[in-house]
Backbone as JSON Lines, residues from 0, in Angstrom:
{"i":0,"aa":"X","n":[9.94,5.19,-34.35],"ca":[8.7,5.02,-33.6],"c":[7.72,4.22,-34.45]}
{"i":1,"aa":"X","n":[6.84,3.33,-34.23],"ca":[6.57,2.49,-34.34],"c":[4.78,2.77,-34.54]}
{"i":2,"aa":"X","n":[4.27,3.13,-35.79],"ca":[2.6,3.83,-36.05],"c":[1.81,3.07,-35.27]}
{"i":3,"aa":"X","n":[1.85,1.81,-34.69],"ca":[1.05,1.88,-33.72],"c":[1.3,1.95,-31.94]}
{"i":4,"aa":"X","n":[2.05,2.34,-32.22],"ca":[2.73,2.81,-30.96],"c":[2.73,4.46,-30.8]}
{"i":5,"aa":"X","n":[2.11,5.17,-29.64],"ca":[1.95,6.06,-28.78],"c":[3.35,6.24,-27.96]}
{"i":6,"aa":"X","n":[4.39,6.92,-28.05],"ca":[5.57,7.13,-27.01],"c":[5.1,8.31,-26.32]}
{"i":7,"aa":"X","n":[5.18,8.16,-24.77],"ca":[5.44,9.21,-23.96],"c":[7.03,9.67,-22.94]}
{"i":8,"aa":"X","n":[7.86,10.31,-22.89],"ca":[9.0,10.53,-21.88],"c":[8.82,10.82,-20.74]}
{"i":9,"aa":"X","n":[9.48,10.18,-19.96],"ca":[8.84,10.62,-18.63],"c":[10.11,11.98,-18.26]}
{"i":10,"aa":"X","n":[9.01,12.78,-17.54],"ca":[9.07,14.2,-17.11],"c":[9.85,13.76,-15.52]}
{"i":11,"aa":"X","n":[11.07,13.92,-15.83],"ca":[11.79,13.69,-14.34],"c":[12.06,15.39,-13.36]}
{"i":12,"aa":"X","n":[11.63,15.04,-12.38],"ca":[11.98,16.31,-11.07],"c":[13.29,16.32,-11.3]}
{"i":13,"aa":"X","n":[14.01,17.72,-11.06],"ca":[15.44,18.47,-10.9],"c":[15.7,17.4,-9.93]}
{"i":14,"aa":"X","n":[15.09,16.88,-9.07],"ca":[16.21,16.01,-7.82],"c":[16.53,14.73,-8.36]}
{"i":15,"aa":"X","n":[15.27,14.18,-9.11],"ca":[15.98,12.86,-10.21],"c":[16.59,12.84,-10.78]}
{"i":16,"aa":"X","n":[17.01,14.35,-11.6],"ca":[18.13,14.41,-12.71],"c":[19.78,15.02,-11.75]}
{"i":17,"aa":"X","n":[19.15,15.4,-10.43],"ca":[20.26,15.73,-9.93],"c":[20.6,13.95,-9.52]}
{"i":18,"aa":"X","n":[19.87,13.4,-8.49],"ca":[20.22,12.04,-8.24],"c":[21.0,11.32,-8.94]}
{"i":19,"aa":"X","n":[20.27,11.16,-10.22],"ca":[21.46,10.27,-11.63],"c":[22.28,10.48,-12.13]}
{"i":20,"aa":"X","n":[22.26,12.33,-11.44],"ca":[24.01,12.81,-12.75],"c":[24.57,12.08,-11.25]}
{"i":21,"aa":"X","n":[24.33,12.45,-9.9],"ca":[25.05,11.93,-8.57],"c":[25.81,10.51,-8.87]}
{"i":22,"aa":"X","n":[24.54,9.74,-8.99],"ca":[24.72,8.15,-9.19],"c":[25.74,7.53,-10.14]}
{"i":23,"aa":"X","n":[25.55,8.78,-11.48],"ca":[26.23,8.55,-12.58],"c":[27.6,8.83,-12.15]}
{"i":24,"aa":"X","n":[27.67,9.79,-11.58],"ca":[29.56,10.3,-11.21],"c":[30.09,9.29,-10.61]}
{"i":25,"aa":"X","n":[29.23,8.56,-9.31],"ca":[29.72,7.89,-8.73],"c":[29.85,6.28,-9.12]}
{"i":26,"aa":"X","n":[29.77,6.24,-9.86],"ca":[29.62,4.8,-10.88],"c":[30.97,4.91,-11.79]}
{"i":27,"aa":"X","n":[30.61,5.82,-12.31],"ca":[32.11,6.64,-13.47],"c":[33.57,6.34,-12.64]}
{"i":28,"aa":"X","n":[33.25,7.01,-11.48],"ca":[34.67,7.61,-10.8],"c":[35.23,5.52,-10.05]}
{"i":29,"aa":"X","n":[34.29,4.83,-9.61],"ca":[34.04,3.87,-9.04],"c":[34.07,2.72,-10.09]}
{"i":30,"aa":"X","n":[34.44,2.76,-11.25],"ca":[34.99,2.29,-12.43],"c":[36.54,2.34,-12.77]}
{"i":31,"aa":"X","n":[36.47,3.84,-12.82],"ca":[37.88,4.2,-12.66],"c":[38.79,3.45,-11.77]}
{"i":32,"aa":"X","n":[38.37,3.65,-10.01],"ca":[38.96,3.27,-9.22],"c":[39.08,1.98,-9.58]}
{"i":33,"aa":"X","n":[38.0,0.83,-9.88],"ca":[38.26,-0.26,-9.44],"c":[39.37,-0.99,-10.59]}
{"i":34,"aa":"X","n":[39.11,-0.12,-11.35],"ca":[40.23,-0.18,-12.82],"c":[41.46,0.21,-12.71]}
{"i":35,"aa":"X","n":[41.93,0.7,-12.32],"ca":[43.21,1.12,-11.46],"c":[43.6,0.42,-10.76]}
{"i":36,"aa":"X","n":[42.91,0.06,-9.63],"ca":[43.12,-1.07,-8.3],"c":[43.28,-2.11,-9.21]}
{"i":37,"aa":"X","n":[42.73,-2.66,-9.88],"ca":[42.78,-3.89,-10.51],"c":[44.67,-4.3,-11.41]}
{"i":38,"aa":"X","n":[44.79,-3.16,-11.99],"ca":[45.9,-3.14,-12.61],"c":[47.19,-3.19,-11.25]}
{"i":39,"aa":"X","n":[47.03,-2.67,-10.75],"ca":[47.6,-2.1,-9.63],"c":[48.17,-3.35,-8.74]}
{"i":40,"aa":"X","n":[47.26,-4.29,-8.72],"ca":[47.17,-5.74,-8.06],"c":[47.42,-7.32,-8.99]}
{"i":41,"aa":"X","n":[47.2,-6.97,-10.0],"ca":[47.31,-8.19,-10.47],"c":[48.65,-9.01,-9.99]}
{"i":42,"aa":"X","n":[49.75,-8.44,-9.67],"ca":[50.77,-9.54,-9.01],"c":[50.06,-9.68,-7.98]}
{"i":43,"aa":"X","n":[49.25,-9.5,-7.15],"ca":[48.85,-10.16,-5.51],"c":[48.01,-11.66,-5.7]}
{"i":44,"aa":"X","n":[47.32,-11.49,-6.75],"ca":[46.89,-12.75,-6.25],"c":[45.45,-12.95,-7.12]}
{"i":45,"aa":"X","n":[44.93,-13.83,-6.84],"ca":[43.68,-14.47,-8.09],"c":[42.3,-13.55,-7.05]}
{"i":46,"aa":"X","n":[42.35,-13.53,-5.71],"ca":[41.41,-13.41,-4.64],"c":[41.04,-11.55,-5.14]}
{"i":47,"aa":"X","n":[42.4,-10.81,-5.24],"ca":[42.12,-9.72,-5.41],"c":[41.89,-9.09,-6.94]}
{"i":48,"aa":"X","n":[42.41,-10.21,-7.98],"ca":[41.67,-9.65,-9.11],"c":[40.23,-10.17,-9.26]}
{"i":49,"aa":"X","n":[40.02,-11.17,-8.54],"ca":[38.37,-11.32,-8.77],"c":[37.63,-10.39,-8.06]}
{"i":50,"aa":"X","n":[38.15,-10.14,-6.93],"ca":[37.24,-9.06,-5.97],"c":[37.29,-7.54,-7.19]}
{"i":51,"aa":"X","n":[38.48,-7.44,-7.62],"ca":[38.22,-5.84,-8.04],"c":[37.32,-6.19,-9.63]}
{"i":52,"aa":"X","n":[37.14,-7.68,-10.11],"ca":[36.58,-7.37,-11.31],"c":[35.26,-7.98,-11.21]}
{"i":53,"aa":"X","n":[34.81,-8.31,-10.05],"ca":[33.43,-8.25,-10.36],"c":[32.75,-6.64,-9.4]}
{"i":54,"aa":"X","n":[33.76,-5.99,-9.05],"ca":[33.43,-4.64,-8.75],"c":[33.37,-3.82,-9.71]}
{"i":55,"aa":"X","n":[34.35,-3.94,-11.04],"ca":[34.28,-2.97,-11.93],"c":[33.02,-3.76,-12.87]}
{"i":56,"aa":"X","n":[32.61,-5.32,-12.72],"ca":[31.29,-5.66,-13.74],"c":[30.23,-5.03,-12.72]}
{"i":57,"aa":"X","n":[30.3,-4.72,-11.26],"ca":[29.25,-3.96,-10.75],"c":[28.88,-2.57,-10.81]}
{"i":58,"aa":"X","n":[30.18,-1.68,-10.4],"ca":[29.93,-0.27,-10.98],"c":[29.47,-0.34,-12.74]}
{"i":59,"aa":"X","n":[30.02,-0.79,-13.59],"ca":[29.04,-0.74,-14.84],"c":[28.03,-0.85,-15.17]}
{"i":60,"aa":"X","n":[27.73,-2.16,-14.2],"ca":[26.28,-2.32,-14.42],"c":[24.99,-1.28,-13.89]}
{"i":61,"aa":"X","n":[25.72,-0.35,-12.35],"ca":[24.92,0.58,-12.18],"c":[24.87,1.5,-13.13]}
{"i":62,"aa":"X","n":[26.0,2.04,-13.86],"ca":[26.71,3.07,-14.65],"c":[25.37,2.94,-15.78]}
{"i":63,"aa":"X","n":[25.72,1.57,-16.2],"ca":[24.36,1.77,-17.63],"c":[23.11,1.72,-17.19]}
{"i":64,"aa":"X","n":[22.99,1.31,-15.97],"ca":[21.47,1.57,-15.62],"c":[20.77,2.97,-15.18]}
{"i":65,"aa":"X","n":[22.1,3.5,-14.62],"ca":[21.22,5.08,-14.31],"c":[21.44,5.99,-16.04]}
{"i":66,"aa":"X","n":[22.5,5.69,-17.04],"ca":[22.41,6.37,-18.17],"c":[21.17,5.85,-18.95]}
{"i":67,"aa":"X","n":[20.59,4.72,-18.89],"ca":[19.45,4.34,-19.34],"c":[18.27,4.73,-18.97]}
{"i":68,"aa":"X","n":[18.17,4.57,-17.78],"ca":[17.25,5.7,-16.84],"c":[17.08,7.05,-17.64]}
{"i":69,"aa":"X","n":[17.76,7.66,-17.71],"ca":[18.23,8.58,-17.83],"c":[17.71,9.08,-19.34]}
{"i":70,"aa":"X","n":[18.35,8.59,-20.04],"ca":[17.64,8.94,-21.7],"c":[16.86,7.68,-22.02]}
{"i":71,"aa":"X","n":[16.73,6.44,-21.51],"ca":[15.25,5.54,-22.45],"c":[13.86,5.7,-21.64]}
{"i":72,"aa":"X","n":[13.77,6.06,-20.44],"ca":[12.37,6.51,-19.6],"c":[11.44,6.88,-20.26]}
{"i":73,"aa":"X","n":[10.43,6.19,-20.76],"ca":[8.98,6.5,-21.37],"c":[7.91,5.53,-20.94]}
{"i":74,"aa":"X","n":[6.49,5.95,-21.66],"ca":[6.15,5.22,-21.65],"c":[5.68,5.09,-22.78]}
{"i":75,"aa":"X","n":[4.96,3.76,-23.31],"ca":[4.3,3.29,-24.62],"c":[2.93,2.94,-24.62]}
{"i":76,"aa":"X","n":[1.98,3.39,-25.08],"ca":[0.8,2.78,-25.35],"c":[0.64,2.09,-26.71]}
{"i":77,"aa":"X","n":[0.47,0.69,-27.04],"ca":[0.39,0.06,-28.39],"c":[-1.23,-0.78,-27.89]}
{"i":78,"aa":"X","n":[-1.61,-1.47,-28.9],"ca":[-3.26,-1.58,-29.3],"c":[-3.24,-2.57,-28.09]}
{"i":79,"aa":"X","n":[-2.53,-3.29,-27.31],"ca":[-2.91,-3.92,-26.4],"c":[-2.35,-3.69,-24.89]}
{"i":80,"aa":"X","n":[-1.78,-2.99,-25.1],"ca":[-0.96,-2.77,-23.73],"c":[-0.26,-1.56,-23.44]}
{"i":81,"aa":"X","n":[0.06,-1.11,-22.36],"ca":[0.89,-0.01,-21.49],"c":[2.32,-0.43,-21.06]}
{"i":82,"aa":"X","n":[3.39,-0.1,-21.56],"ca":[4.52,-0.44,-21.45],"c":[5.34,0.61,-20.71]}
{"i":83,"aa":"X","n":[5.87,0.21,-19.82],"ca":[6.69,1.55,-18.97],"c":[8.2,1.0,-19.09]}
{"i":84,"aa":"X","n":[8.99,1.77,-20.0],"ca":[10.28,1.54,-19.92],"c":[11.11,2.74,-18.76]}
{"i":85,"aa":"X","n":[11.34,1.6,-17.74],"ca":[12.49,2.45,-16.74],"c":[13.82,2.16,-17.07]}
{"i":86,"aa":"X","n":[14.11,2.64,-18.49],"ca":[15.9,2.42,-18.57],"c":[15.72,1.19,-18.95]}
{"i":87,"aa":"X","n":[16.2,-0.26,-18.71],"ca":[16.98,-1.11,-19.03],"c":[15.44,-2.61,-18.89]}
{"i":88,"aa":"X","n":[14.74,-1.65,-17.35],"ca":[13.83,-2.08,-16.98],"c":[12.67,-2.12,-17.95]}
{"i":89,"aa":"X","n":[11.85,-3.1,-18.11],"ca":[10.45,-3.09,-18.63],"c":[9.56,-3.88,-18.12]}
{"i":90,"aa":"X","n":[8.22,-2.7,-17.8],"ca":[6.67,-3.55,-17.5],"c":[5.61,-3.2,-18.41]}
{"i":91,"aa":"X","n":[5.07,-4.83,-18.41],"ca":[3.71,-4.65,-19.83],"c":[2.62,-4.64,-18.83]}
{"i":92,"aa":"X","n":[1.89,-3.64,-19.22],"ca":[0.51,-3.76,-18.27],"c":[-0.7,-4.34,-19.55]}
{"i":93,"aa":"X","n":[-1.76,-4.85,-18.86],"ca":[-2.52,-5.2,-20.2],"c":[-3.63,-3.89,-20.52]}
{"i":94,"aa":"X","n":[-3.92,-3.35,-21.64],"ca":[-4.84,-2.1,-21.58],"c":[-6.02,-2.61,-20.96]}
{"i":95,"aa":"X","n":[-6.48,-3.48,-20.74],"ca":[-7.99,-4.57,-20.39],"c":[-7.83,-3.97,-18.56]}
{"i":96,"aa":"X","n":[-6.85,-4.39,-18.47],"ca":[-6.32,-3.98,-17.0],"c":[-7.22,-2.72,-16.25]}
{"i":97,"aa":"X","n":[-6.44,-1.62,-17.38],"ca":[-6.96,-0.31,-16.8],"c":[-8.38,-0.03,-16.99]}
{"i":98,"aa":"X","n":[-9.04,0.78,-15.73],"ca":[-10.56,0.76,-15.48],"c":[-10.28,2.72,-15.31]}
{"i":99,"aa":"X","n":[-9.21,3.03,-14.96],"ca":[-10.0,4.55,-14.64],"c":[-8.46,5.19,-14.81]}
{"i":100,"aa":"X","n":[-9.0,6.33,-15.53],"ca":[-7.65,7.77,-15.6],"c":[-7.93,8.74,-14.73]}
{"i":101,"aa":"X","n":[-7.71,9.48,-13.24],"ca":[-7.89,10.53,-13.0],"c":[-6.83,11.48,-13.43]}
{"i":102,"aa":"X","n":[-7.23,12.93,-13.36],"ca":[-6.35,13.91,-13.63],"c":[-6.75,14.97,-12.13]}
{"i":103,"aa":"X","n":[-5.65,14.69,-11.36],"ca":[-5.77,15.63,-10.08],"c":[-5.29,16.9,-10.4]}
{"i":104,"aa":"X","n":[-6.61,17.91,-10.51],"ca":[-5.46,19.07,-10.91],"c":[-4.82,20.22,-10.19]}
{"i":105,"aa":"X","n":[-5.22,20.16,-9.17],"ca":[-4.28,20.74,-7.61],"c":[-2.9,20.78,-7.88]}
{"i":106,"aa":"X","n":[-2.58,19.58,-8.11],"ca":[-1.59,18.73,-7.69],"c":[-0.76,18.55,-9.14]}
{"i":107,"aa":"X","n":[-1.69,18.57,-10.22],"ca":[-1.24,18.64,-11.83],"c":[-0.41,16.84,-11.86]}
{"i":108,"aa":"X","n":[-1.52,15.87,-11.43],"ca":[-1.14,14.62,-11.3],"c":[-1.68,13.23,-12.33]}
{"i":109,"aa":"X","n":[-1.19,12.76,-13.11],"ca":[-2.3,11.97,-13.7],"c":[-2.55,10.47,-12.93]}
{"i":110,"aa":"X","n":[-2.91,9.73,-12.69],"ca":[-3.0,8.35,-12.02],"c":[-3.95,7.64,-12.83]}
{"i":111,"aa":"X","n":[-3.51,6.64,-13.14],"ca":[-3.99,4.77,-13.51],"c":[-4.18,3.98,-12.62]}
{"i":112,"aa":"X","n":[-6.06,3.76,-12.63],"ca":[-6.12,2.72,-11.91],"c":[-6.59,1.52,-12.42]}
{"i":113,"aa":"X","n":[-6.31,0.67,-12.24],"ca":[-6.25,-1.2,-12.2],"c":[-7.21,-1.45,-12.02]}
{"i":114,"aa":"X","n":[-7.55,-2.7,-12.26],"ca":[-8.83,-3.66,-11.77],"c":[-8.48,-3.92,-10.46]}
{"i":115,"aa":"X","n":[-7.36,-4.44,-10.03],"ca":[-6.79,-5.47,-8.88],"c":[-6.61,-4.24,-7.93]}
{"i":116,"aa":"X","n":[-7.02,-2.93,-7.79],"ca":[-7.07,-1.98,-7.14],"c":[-5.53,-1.15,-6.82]}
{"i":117,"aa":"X","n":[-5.0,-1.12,-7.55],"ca":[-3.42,-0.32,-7.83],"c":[-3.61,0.08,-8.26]}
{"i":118,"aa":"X","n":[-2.48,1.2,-8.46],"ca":[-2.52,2.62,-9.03],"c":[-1.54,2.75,-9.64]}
{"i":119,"aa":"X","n":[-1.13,3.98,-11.11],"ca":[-0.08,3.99,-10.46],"c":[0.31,5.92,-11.15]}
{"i":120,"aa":"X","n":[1.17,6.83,-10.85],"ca":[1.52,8.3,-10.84],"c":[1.71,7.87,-12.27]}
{"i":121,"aa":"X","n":[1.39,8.7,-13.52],"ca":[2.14,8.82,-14.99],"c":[2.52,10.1,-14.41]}
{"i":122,"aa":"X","n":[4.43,9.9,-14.99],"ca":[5.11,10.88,-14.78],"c":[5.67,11.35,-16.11]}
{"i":123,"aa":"X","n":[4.48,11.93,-17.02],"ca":[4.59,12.25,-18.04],"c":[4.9,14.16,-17.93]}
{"i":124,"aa":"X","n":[4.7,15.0,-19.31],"ca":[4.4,16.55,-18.82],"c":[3.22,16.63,-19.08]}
{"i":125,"aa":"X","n":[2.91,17.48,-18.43],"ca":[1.24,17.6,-17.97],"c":[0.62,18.13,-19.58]}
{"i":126,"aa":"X","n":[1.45,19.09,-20.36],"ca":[1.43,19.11,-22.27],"c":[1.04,17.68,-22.82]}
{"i":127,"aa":"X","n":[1.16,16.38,-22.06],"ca":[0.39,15.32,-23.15],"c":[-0.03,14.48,-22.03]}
{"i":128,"aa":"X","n":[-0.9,14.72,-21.65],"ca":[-1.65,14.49,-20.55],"c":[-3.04,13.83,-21.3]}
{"i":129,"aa":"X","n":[-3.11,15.18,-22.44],"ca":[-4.48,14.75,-23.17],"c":[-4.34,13.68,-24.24]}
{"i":130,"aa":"X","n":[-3.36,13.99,-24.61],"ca":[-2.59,12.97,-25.83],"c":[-2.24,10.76,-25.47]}
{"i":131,"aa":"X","n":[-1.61,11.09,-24.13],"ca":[-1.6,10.28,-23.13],"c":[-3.15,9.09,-23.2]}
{"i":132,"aa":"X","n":[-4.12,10.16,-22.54],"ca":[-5.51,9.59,-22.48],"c":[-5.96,9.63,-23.45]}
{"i":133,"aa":"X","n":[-5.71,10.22,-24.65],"ca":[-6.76,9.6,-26.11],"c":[-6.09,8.4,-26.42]}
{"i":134,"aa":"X","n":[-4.41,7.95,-26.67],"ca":[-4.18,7.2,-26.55],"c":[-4.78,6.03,-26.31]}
{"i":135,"aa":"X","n":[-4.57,5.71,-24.48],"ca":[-5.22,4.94,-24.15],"c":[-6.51,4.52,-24.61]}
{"i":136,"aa":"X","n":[-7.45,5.41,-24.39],"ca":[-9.24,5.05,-24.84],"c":[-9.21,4.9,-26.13]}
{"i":137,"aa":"X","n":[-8.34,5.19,-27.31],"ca":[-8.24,4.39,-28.65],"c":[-8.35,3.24,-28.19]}
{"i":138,"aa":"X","n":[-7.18,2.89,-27.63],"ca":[-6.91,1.19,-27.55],"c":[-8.31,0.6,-26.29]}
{"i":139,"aa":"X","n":[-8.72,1.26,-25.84],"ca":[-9.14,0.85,-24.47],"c":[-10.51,1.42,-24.12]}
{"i":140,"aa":"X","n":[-11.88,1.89,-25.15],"ca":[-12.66,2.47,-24.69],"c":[-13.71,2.24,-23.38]}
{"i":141,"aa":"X","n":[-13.17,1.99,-22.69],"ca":[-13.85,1.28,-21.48],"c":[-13.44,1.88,-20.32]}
{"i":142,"aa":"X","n":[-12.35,2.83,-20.63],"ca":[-11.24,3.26,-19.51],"c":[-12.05,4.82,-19.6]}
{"i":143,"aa":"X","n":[-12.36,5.46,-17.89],"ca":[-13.23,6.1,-17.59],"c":[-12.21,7.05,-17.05]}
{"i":144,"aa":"X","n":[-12.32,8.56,-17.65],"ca":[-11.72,9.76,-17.44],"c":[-12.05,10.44,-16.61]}
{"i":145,"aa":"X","n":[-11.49,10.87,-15.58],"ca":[-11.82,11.73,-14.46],"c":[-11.29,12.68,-14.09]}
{"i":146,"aa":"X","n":[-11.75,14.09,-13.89],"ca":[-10.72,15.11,-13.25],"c":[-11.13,15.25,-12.14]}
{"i":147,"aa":"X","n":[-10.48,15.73,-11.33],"ca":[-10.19,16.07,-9.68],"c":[-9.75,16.96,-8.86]}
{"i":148,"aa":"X","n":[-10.39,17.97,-8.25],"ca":[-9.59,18.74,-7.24],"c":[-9.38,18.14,-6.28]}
{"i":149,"aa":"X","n":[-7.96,18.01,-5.96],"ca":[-7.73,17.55,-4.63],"c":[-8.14,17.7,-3.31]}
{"i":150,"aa":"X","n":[-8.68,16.77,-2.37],"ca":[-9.33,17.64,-1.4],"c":[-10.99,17.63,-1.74]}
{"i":151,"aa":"X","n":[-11.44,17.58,-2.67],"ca":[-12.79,17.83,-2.79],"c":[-13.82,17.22,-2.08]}
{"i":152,"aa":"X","n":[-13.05,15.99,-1.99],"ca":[-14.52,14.62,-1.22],"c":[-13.99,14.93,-0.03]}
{"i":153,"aa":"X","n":[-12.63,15.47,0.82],"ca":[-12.84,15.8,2.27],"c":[-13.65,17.05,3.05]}
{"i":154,"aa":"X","n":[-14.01,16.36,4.11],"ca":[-15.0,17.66,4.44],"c":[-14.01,18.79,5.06]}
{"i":155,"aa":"X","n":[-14.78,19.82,4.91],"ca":[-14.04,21.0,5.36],"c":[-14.7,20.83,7.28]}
Protein backbone atom coordinates (compact mmCIF):
# COMPACT_ATOMS: atom_id res chain seq x y z
CA UNK A 1 0.00 0.00 0.00
CA UNK A 2 1.17 2.98 -1.11
CA UNK A 3 1.61 6.14 2.10
CA UNK A 4 -0.15 8.27 0.09
CA UNK A 5 -2.72 6.28 -0.78
CA UNK A 6 -5.99 5.66 1.43
CA UNK A 7 -7.36 1.87 0.38
CA UNK A 8 -10.91 1.08 1.02
CA UNK A 9 -12.65 -2.77 0.08
CA UNK A 10 -15.71 -2.74 -1.04
CA UNK A 11 -18.30 -4.41 1.34
CA UNK A 12 -20.21 -6.78 -1.11
CA UNK A 13 -24.09 -8.08 -0.22
CA UNK A 14 -24.39 -12.11 0.33
CA UNK A 15 -26.24 -11.93 -3.22
CA UNK A 16 -23.00 -10.41 -4.90
CA UNK A 17 -20.85 -12.93 -3.38
CA UNK A 18 -23.49 -15.48 -4.09
CA UNK A 19 -23.79 -14.03 -7.87
CA UNK A 20 -19.84 -14.38 -8.51
CA UNK A 21 -19.23 -17.70 -6.82
CA UNK A 22 -22.61 -18.42 -9.55
CA UNK A 23 -20.79 -16.60 -12.41
CA UNK A 24 -17.53 -18.06 -11.31
CA UNK A 25 -18.81 -21.84 -11.53
CA UNK A 26 -20.25 -21.11 -14.59
CA UNK A 27 -17.22 -19.73 -16.36
CA UNK A 28 -15.03 -22.67 -14.67
CA UNK A 29 -17.38 -25.48 -15.79
CA UNK A 30 -17.83 -23.47 -19.43
CA UNK A 31 -13.99 -23.63 -19.81
CA UNK A 32 -13.93 -27.04 -19.12
CA UNK A 33 -16.60 -27.75 -21.62
CA UNK A 34 -15.31 -25.71 -24.29
CA UNK A 35 -11.86 -27.45 -23.62
CA UNK A 36 -13.05 -30.75 -24.10
CA UNK A 37 -15.23 -29.87 -27.15
CA UNK A 38 -12.27 -28.40 -28.58
CA UNK A 39 -10.05 -31.50 -28.24
CA UNK A 40 -12.86 -33.55 -29.10
CA UNK A 41 -13.13 -31.76 -32.66
CA UNK A 42 -10.04 -30.86 -33.87
CA UNK A 43 -10.32 -33.54 -36.81
CA UNK A 44 -13.67 -31.63 -38.00
CA UNK A 45 -12.44 -28.78 -39.22
CA UNK A 46 -10.71 -25.11 -38.84
CA UNK A 47 -14.65 -23.53 -38.46
CA UNK A 48 -15.09 -25.62 -35.27
CA UNK A 49 -11.78 -25.14 -33.63
CA UNK A 50 -12.10 -21.45 -34.01
CA UNK A 51 -15.65 -21.39 -32.76
CA UNK A 52 -14.68 -23.50 -29.57
CA UNK A 53 -11.43 -21.30 -29.03
CA UNK A 54 -12.55 -18.09 -29.02
CA UNK A 55 -15.27 -19.55 -26.58
CA UNK A 56 -12.76 -20.91 -24.23
CA UNK A 57 -10.70 -17.06 -24.76
CA UNK A 58 -14.40 -15.93 -23.74
CA UNK A 59 -15.33 -18.01 -20.75
CA UNK A 60 -11.77 -16.91 -19.34
CA UNK A 61 -12.09 -13.76 -19.87
CA UNK A 62 -15.39 -13.71 -17.78
CA UNK A 63 -13.66 -16.28 -15.35
CA UNK A 64 -10.88 -13.52 -14.47
CA UNK A 65 -13.17 -10.85 -14.40
CA UNK A 66 -15.63 -12.04 -11.82
CA UNK A 67 -12.30 -13.54 -9.65
CA UNK A 68 -11.04 -9.98 -9.88
CA UNK A 69 -14.20 -8.57 -8.90
CA UNK A 70 -14.10 -10.58 -6.41
CA UNK A 71 -10.77 -10.08 -4.41
CA UNK A 72 -9.33 -6.52 -6.17
CA UNK A 73 -12.78 -4.33 -5.42
CA UNK A 74 -11.74 -1.17 -3.54
CA UNK A 75 -11.55 1.94 -3.52
CA UNK A 76 -8.46 4.49 -3.36
CA UNK A 77 -8.23 7.92 -2.27
CA UNK A 78 -4.55 9.46 -3.27
CA UNK A 79 -3.80 13.48 -3.03
CA UNK A 80 -5.61 14.00 -6.26
CA UNK A 81 -8.12 11.68 -7.00
CA UNK A 82 -10.81 8.84 -6.17
CA UNK A 83 -10.07 5.67 -7.84
CA UNK A 84 -12.66 2.83 -7.87
CA UNK A 85 -11.15 -0.44 -8.78
CA UNK A 86 -14.01 -2.92 -10.02
CA UNK A 87 -11.72 -5.99 -10.55
CA UNK A 88 -9.88 -5.57 -13.76
CA UNK A 89 -12.00 -2.35 -14.26
CA UNK A 90 -10.72 1.19 -13.29
CA UNK A 91 -12.27 4.82 -12.77
CA UNK A 92 -10.26 8.04 -11.76
CA UNK A 93 -12.56 10.57 -10.46
CA UNK A 94 -10.81 13.99 -9.87
CA UNK A 95 -11.01 14.93 -5.87
CA UNK A 96 -11.82 18.76 -7.32
CA UNK A 97 -14.85 16.90 -8.72
CA UNK A 98 -16.41 16.04 -5.43
CA UNK A 99 -18.62 18.88 -3.75
CA UNK A 100 -20.60 16.85 -1.05
CA UNK A 101 -20.42 13.44 1.23
CA UNK A 102 -23.81 12.50 2.66
CA UNK A 103 -24.11 9.77 5.24
CA UNK A 104 -27.88 8.46 5.14
CA UNK A 105 -28.24 6.84 8.27
CA UNK A 106 -31.65 5.01 8.01
CA UNK A 107 -30.42 3.34 5.37
CA UNK A 108 -26.51 3.16 6.76
CA UNK A 109 -25.60 4.65 3.10
CA UNK A 110 -22.68 6.82 2.18
CA UNK A 111 -23.11 8.85 -1.30
CA UNK A 112 -20.67 11.21 -3.43
CA UNK A 113 -21.82 13.93 -5.04
CA UNK A 114 -20.22 15.61 -8.22
CA UNK A 115 -20.23 18.94 -9.56
CA UNK A 116 -21.92 17.70 -12.94
CA UNK A 117 -24.76 16.53 -10.54
CA UNK A 118 -24.06 12.55 -10.15
CA UNK A 119 -23.81 10.59 -7.51
CA UNK A 120 -22.53 7.84 -6.66
CA UNK A 121 -23.38 4.69 -3.41
CA UNK A 122 -19.62 4.02 -1.59
CA UNK A 123 -20.01 0.47 -0.97
CA UNK A 124 -17.56 0.50 1.64
CA UNK A 125 -18.35 -1.00 5.67
CA UNK A 126 -20.05 1.46 7.36
CA UNK A 127 -16.57 0.80 10.23
CA UNK A 128 -14.64 3.28 7.72
CA UNK A 129 -17.11 5.41 6.72
CA UNK A 130 -15.28 7.98 8.97
CA UNK A 131 -11.88 7.01 7.80
CA UNK A 132 -13.27 7.10 4.12
CA UNK A 133 -14.32 10.95 4.67
CA UNK A 134 -11.20 12.19 6.52
CA UNK A 135 -9.51 10.77 3.73
CA UNK A 136 -11.13 12.56 1.25
CA UNK A 137 -11.23 16.23 3.04
CA UNK A 138 -7.32 15.67 3.59
CA UNK A 139 -7.00 15.69 -0.04
CA UNK A 140 -10.12 17.78 -0.72
CA UNK A 141 -11.08 20.38 2.00
CA UNK A 142 -13.84 21.86 0.17
CA UNK A 143 -15.89 18.63 0.17
CA UNK A 144 -18.98 19.28 2.55
CA UNK A 145 -20.11 16.45 5.08
CA UNK A 146 -23.56 15.68 5.65
CA UNK A 147 -25.65 13.30 7.67
CA UNK A 148 -29.17 12.34 6.92
CA UNK A 149 -32.24 10.66 8.05
CA UNK A 150 -33.91 9.36 5.37
CA UNK A 151 -37.21 10.70 4.77
CA UNK A 152 -36.59 13.84 6.70
CA UNK A 153 -37.24 16.66 3.97
CA UNK A 154 -40.57 14.55 3.04
CA UNK A 155 -43.59 15.74 4.55
CA UNK A 156 -45.42 13.52 6.71
Amino acid sequence: MNKNKDVFKFKYSTLVWVLLAIVGALCISGLVWNIYALIETVKLGAIKIISHSIMILLTLFLCVLAISIAVCGRYEVSNDCLIQRFGIIKTKIALEEIIQITHFKKSDKLVVYFKDEKYTVIVISPADYDQFIMAVRNSNPSVVYDTQIDGEDTPK
